[in-house]
Short mmCIF file of C-alpha atoms in Angstrom, two decimals:
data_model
loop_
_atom_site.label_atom_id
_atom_site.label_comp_id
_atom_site.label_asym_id
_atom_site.label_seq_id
_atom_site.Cartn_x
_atom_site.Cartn_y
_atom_site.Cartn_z
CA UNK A 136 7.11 17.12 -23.78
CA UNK A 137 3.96 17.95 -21.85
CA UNK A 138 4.98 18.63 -17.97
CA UNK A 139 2.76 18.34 -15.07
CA UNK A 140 3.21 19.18 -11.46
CA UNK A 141 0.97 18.19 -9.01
CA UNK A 142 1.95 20.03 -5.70
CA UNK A 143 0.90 18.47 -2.36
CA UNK A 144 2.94 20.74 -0.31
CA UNK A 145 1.82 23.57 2.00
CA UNK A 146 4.11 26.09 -0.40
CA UNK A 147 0.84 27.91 -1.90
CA UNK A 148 4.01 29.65 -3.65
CA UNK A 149 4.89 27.12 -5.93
CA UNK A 150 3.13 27.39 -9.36
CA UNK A 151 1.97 24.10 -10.16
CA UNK A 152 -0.97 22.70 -12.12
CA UNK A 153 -2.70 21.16 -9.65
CA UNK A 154 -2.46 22.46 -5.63
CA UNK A 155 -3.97 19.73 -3.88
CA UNK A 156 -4.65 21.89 -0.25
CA UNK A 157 -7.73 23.06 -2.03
CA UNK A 158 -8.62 20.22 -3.60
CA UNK A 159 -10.76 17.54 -2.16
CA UNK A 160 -9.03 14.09 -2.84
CA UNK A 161 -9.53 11.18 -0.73
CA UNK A 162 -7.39 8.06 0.25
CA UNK A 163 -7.65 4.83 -1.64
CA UNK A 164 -9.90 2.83 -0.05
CA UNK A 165 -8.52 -0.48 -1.84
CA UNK A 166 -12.35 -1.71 -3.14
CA UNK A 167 -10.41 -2.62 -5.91
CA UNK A 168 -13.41 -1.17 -7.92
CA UNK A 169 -11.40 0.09 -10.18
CA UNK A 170 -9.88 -3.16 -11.10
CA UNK A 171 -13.24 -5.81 -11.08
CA UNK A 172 -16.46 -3.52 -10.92
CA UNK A 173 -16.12 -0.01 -12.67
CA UNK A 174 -12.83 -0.96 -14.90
CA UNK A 175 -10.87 2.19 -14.70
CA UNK A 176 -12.83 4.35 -13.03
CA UNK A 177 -12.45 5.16 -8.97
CA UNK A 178 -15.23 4.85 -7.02
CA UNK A 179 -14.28 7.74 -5.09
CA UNK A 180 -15.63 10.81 -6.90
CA UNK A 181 -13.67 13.76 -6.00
CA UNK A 182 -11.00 16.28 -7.48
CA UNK A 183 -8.74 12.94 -8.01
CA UNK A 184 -10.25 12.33 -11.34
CA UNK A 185 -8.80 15.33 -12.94
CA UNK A 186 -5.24 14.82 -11.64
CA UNK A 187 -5.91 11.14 -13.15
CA UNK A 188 -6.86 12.90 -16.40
CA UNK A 189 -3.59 15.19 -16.49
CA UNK A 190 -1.69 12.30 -15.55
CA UNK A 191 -2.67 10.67 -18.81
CA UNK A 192 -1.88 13.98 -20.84
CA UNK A 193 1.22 14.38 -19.73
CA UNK A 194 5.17 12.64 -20.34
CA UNK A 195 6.54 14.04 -17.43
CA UNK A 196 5.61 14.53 -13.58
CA UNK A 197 6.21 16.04 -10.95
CA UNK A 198 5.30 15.04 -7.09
CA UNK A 199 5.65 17.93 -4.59
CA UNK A 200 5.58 16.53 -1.34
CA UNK A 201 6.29 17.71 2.17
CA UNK A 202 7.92 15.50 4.11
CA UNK A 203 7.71 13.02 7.64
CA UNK A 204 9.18 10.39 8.92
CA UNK A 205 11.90 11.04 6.18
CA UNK A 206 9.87 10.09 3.70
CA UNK A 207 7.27 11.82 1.63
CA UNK A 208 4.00 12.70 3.83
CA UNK A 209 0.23 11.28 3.70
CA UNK A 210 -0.85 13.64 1.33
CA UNK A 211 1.63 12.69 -1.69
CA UNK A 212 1.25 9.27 -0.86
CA UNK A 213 -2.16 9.47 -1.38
CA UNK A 214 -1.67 11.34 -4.25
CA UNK A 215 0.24 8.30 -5.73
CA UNK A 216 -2.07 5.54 -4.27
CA UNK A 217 -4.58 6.77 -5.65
CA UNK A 218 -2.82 5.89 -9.27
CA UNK A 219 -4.45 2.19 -8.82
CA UNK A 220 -7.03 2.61 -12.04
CA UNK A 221 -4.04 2.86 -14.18
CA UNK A 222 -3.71 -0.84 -13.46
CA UNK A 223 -5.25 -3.63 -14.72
CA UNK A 224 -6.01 -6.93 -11.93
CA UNK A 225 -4.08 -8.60 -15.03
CA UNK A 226 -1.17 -9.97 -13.71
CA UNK A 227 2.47 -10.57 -15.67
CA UNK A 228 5.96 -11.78 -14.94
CA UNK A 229 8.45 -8.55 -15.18
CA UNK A 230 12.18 -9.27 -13.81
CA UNK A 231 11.31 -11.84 -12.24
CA UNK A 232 8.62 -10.66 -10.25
CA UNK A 233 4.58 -10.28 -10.49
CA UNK A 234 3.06 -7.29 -11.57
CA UNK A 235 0.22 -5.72 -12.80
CA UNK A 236 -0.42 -5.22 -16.42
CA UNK A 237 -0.99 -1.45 -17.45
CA UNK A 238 -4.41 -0.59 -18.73
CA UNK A 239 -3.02 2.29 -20.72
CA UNK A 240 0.12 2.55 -23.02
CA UNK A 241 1.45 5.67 -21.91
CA UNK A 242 4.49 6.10 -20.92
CA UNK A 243 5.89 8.67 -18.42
CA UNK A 244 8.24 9.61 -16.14
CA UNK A 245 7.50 10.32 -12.11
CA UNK A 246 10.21 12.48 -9.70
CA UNK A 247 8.97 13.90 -6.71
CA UNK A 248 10.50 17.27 -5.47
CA UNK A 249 11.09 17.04 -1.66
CA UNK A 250 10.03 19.68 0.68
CA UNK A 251 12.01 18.85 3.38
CA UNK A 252 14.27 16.32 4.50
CA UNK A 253 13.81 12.63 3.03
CA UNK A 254 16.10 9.00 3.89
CA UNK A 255 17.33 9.61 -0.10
CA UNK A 256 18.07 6.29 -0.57
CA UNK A 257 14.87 4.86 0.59
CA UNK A 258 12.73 7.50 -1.28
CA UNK A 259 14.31 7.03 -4.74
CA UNK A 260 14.26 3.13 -4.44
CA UNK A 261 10.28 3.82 -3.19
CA UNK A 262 9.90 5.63 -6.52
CA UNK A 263 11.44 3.09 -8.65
CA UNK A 264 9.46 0.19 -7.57
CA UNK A 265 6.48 2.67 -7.38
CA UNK A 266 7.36 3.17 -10.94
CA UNK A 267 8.00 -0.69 -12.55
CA UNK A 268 4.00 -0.39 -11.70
CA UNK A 269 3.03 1.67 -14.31
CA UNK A 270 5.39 1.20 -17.03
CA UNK A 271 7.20 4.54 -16.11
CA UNK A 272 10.45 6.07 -15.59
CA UNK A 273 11.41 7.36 -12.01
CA UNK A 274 13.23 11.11 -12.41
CA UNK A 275 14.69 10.71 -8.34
CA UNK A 276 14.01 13.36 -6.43
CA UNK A 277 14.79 16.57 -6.02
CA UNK A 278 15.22 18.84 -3.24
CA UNK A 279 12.75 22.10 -3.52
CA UNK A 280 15.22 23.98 -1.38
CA UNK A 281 18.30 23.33 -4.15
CA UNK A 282 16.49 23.82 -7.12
CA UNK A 283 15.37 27.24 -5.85
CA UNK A 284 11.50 26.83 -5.07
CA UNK B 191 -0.41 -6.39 23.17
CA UNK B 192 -2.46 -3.85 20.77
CA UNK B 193 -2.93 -4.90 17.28
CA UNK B 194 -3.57 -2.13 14.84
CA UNK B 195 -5.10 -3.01 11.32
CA UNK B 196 -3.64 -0.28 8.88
CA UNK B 197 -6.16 -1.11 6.55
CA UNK B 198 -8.48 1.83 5.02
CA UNK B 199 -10.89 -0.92 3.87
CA UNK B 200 -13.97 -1.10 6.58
CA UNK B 201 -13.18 -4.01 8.76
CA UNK B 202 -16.03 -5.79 7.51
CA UNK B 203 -14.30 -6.22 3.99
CA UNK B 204 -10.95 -6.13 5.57
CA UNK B 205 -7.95 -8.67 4.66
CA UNK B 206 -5.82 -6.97 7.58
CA UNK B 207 -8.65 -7.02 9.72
CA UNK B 208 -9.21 -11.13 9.42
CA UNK B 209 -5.29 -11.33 9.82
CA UNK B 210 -5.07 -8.91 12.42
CA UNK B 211 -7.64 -11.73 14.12
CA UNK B 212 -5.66 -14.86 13.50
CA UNK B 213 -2.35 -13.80 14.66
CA UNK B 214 -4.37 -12.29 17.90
CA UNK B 215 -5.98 -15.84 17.89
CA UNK B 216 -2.62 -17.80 17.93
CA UNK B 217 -1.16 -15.36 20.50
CA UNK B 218 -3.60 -16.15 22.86
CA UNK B 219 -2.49 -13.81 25.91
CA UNK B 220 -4.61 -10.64 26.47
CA UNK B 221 -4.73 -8.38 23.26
CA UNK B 222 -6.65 -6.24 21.44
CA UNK B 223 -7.37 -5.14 17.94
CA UNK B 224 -8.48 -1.75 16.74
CA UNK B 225 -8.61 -0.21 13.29
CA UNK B 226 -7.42 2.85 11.96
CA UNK B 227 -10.45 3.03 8.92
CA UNK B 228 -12.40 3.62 11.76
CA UNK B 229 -11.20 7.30 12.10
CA UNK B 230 -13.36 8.56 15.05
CA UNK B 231 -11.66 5.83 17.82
CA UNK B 232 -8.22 7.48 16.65
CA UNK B 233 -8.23 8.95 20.08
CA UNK B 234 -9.14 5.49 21.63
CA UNK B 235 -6.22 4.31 19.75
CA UNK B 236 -3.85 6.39 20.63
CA UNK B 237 -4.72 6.08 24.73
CA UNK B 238 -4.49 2.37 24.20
CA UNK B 239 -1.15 2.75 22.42
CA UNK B 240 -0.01 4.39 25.64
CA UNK B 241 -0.39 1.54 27.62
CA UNK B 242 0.83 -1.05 25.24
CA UNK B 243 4.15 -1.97 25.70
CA UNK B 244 3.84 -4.28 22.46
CA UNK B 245 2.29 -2.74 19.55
CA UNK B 246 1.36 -4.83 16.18
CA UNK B 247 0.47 -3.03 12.99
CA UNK B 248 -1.00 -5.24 10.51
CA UNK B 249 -0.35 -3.38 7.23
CA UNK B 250 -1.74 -4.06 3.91
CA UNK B 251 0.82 -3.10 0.82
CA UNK B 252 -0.19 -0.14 -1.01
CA UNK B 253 2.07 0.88 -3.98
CA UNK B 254 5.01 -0.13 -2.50
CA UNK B 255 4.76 0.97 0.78
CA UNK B 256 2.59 1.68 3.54
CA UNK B 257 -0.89 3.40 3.10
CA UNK B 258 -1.48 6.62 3.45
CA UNK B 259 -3.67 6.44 6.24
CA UNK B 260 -1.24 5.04 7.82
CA UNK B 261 1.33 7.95 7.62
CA UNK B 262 -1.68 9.99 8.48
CA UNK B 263 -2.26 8.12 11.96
CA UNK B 264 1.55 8.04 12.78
CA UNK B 265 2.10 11.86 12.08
CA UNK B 266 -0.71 12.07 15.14
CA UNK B 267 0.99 9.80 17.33
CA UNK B 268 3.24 11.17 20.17
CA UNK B 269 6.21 9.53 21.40
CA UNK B 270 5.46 6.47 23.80
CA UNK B 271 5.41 6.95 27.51
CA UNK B 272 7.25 4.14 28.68
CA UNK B 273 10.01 1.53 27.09
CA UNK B 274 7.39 -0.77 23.88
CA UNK B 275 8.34 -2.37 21.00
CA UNK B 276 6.78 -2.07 17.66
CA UNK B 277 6.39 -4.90 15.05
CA UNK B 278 4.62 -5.25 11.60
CA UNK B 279 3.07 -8.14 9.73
CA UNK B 280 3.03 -7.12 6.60
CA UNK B 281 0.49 -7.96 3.98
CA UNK B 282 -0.53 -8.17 -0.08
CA UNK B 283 -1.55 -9.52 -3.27
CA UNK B 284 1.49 -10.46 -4.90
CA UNK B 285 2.72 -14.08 -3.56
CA UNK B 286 6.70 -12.76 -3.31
CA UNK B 287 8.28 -11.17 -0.13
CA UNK B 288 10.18 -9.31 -2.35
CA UNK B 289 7.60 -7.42 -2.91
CA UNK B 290 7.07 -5.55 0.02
CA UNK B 291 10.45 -5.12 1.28
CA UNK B 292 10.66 -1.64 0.29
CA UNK B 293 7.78 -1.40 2.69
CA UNK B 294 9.75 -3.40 5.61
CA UNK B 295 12.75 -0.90 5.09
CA UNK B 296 10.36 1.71 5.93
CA UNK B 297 8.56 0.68 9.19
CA UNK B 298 12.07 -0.39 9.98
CA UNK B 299 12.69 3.16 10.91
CA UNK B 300 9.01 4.21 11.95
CA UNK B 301 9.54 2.89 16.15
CA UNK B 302 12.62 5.14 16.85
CA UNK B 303 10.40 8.18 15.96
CA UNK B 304 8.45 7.28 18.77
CA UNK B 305 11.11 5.83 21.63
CA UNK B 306 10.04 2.36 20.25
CA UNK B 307 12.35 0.04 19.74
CA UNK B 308 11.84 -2.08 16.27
CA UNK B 309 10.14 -6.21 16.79
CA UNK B 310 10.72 -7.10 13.19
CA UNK B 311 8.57 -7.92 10.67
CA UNK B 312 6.47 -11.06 9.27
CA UNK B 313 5.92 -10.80 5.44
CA UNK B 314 3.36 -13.17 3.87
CA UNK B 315 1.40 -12.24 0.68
CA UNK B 316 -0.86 -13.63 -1.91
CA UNK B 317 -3.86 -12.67 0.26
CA UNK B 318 -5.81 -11.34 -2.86
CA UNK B 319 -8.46 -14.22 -2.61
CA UNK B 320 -8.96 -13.20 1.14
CA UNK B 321 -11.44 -10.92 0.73
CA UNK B 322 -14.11 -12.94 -1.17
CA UNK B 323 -13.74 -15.96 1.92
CA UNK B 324 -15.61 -16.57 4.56
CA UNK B 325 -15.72 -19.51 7.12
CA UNK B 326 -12.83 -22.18 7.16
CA UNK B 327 -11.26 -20.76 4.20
CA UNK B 328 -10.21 -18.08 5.89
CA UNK B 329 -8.99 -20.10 8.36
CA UNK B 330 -7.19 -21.79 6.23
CA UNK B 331 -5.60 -18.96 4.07
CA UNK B 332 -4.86 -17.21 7.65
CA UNK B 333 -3.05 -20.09 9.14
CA UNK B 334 0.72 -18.82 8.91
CA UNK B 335 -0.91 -15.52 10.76
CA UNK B 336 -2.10 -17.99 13.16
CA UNK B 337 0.82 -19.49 13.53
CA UNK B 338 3.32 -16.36 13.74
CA UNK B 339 0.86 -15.41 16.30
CA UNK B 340 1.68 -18.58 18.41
CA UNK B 341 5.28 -18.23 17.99
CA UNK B 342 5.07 -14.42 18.57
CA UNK B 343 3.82 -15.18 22.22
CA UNK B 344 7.00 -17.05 23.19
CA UNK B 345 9.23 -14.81 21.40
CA UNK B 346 7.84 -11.29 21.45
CA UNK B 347 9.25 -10.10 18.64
CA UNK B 348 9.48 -11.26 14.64
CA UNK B 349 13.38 -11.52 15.22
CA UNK B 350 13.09 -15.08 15.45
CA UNK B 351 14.47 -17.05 12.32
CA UNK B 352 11.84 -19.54 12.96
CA UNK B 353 9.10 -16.97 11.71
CA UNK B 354 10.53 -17.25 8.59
CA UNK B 355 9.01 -20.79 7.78
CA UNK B 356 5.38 -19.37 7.63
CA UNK B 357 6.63 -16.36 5.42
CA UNK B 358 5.70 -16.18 1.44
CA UNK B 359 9.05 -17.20 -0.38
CA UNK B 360 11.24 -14.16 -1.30
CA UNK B 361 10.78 -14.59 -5.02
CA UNK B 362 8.78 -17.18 -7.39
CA UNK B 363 11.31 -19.88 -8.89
CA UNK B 364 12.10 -20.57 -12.14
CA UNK B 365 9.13 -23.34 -12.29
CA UNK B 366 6.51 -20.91 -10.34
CA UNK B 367 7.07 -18.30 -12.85
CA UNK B 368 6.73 -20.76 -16.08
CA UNK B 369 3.58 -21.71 -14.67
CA UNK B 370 2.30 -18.21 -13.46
CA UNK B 371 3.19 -17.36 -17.59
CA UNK B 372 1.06 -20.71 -18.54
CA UNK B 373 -1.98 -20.10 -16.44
CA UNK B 374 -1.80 -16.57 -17.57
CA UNK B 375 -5.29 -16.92 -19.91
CA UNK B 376 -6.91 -18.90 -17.19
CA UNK B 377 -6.20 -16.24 -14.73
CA UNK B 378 -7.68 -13.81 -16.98
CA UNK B 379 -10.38 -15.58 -17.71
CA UNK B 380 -11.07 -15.93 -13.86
CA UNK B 381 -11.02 -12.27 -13.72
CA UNK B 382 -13.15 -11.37 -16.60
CA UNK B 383 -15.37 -13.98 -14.59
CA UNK B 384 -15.19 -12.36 -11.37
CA UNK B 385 -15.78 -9.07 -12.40
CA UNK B 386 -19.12 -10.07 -14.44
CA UNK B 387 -20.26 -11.83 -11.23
CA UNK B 388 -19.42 -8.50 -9.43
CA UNK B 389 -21.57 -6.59 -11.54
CA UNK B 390 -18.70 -5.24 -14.40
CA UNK B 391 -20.83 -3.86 -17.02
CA UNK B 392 -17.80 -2.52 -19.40
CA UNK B 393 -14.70 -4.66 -20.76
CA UNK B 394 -11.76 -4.90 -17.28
CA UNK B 395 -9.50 -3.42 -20.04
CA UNK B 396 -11.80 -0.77 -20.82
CA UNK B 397 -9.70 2.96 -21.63
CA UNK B 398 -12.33 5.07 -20.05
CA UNK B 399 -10.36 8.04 -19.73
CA UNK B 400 -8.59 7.77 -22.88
CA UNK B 401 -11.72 8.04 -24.90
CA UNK B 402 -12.65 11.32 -22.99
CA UNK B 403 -9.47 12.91 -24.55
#
């Protein structure tokens, strides 16, 4: 089980494999380059590309986030949109409802730890659907404060 | 009224930014549109927000929610000056509702954060195709915008059940999604197409990262 934890918090404390504060990553722009032009590939270049990489290693991550709005902040989300090249613009019928094909066959599992305070109900169900996206598993979340970090 | 387009895309290539225009078109009352890609008028934005009393974000679906430019903006914006309402048309790919009601369940609670009382929201997707439109096809594809924008300035808010007419259905039926699975090659095929004419030079299923490992 390979873990990975990507930390977009302001808690330089937490040990995590990637700390995003010093790392230059960019919003998705939704060129959907990644999809038609560059298949795979972002056309942002910036730190993202590594976290993309680990992403692929890895079976299990983890999403520190800080919190607003009670819900995670800008800087996880972006974190998560910028997931979009492990899409295909192939479309398929899942449940019932369209979605995009996965370009690779990994699976893994995504929980976010919460720094802060979060609507829990709308977060997890955020995660799941964020989830049925790329074939993965949603973990929930969990609070930073009870698990000790 | 001020319309803001959520979209990160420059407005120039921007689906919100064409529906942000329609709806502002079928409104026709005093309104204008600004554009949070355009990061330098965030100030602009923010003064005009002030004196807004209705405020329209036009928000394109990214993974299941808002964008994160979005949640950027917001966590800058103060708490409104006076009694406004805020409303969202909300915008994507997929041709269900369903799809972005995890999205509507967030901006749901977004207005109270800022002594703004909620106007609803109008859902319409499959707005993929958007973006490579010009002209009257755009006008065409834009029409229930246009239209909730017409309705909008007699109701002033998306409460109204009679938005829900020019709303994508809430899920495909039974036939749609025997036919989505039967056009499946041909859709694929369009893409492969698409790309090549976009300049793809590598298979749209390529593994690129995969064969760095």
């Amino acid at each position: 089980m390979r873990k990975l934890l990507i930390n977009c918090t302001d808690n330089t404390d937490l040990a995590a494999d990637f700390h995003t504060e010093n790392m230059n990553i960019q919003e998705c722009v939704g060129c959907n380059r990644c999809w038609l032009q560059t298949p795979g590939i972002c056309s942002i270049h910036d730190d993202y590309k590594r976290i993309l990489q680990a992403i692929l290693d890895s079976d299990e991550i983890w999403i520190a986030a800080d919190t607003a709005f009670d819900f995670p902040d800008y800087k996880a989300k972006r974190v998560i949109d910028r997931l979009l090249p492990l899409g295909l613009m192939y479309l398929k019928v899942k449940d019932g409802e369209m979605r995009h094909v996965s370009r690779y066959k990994h699976p893994f599992s995504l929980g976010l730890m919460i720094h802060g305070k979060v609507n829990r109900e709308l977060t997890e169900r955020w995660l799941e659907r964020t989830c049925l996206n790329f074939d993965a598993k949603s973990l929930g979340i969990r609070y930073m404060e009870e698990a000790g970090c | 009224m001020l319309v803001i387009s959520a979209a990160v895309r420059p407005k120039q290539k921007s689906n919100s930014a064409k529906i942000a225009k329609a709806f502002v078109s079928g409104f026709n009352k005093p309104a204008s549109i600004m554009y949070l890609s355009e990061r330098s008028s965030w100030n602009k934005i923010i003064k005009d927000y002030q004196k807004a009393d209705q405020i329209v974000f036009v928000v394109p679906l990214y993974v299941e929610s808002v964008p994160a430019l979005m949640l950027e903006f917001l966590e800058q914006l103060p708490v409104h000056d006076k009694p406004a309402q805020m409303a969202f048309i909300l915008q994507g790919g997929f041709p269900e509702a369903c799809q972005s009601r995890c999205t509507e369940a967030l901006v749901k609670t977004l207005p109270s954060h800022f002594g703004c009382s909620y106007g609803g929201s109008f859902i319409h997707g499959d707005m993929f195709g958007l973006a490579f439109m010009d002209g009257k096809a755009v006008q065409s594809l834009t029409k229930p915008f246009f239209q909730a924008g017409r309705l909008f300035a007699r109701t002033g808010n998306f409460h109204d059940p009679a938005f829900r007419k020019w709303e994508s259905p809430e899920r495909l039926n039974s036939a749609q999604i025997l036919m989505m699975q039967l056009i499946s090659p041909i859709q694929r095929l369009f893409y492969r197409i698409l790309s090549k004419k976009l300049g793809r030079t590598r298979p749209i299923d390529d593994k690129p990262l995969l064969s760095e490992n």
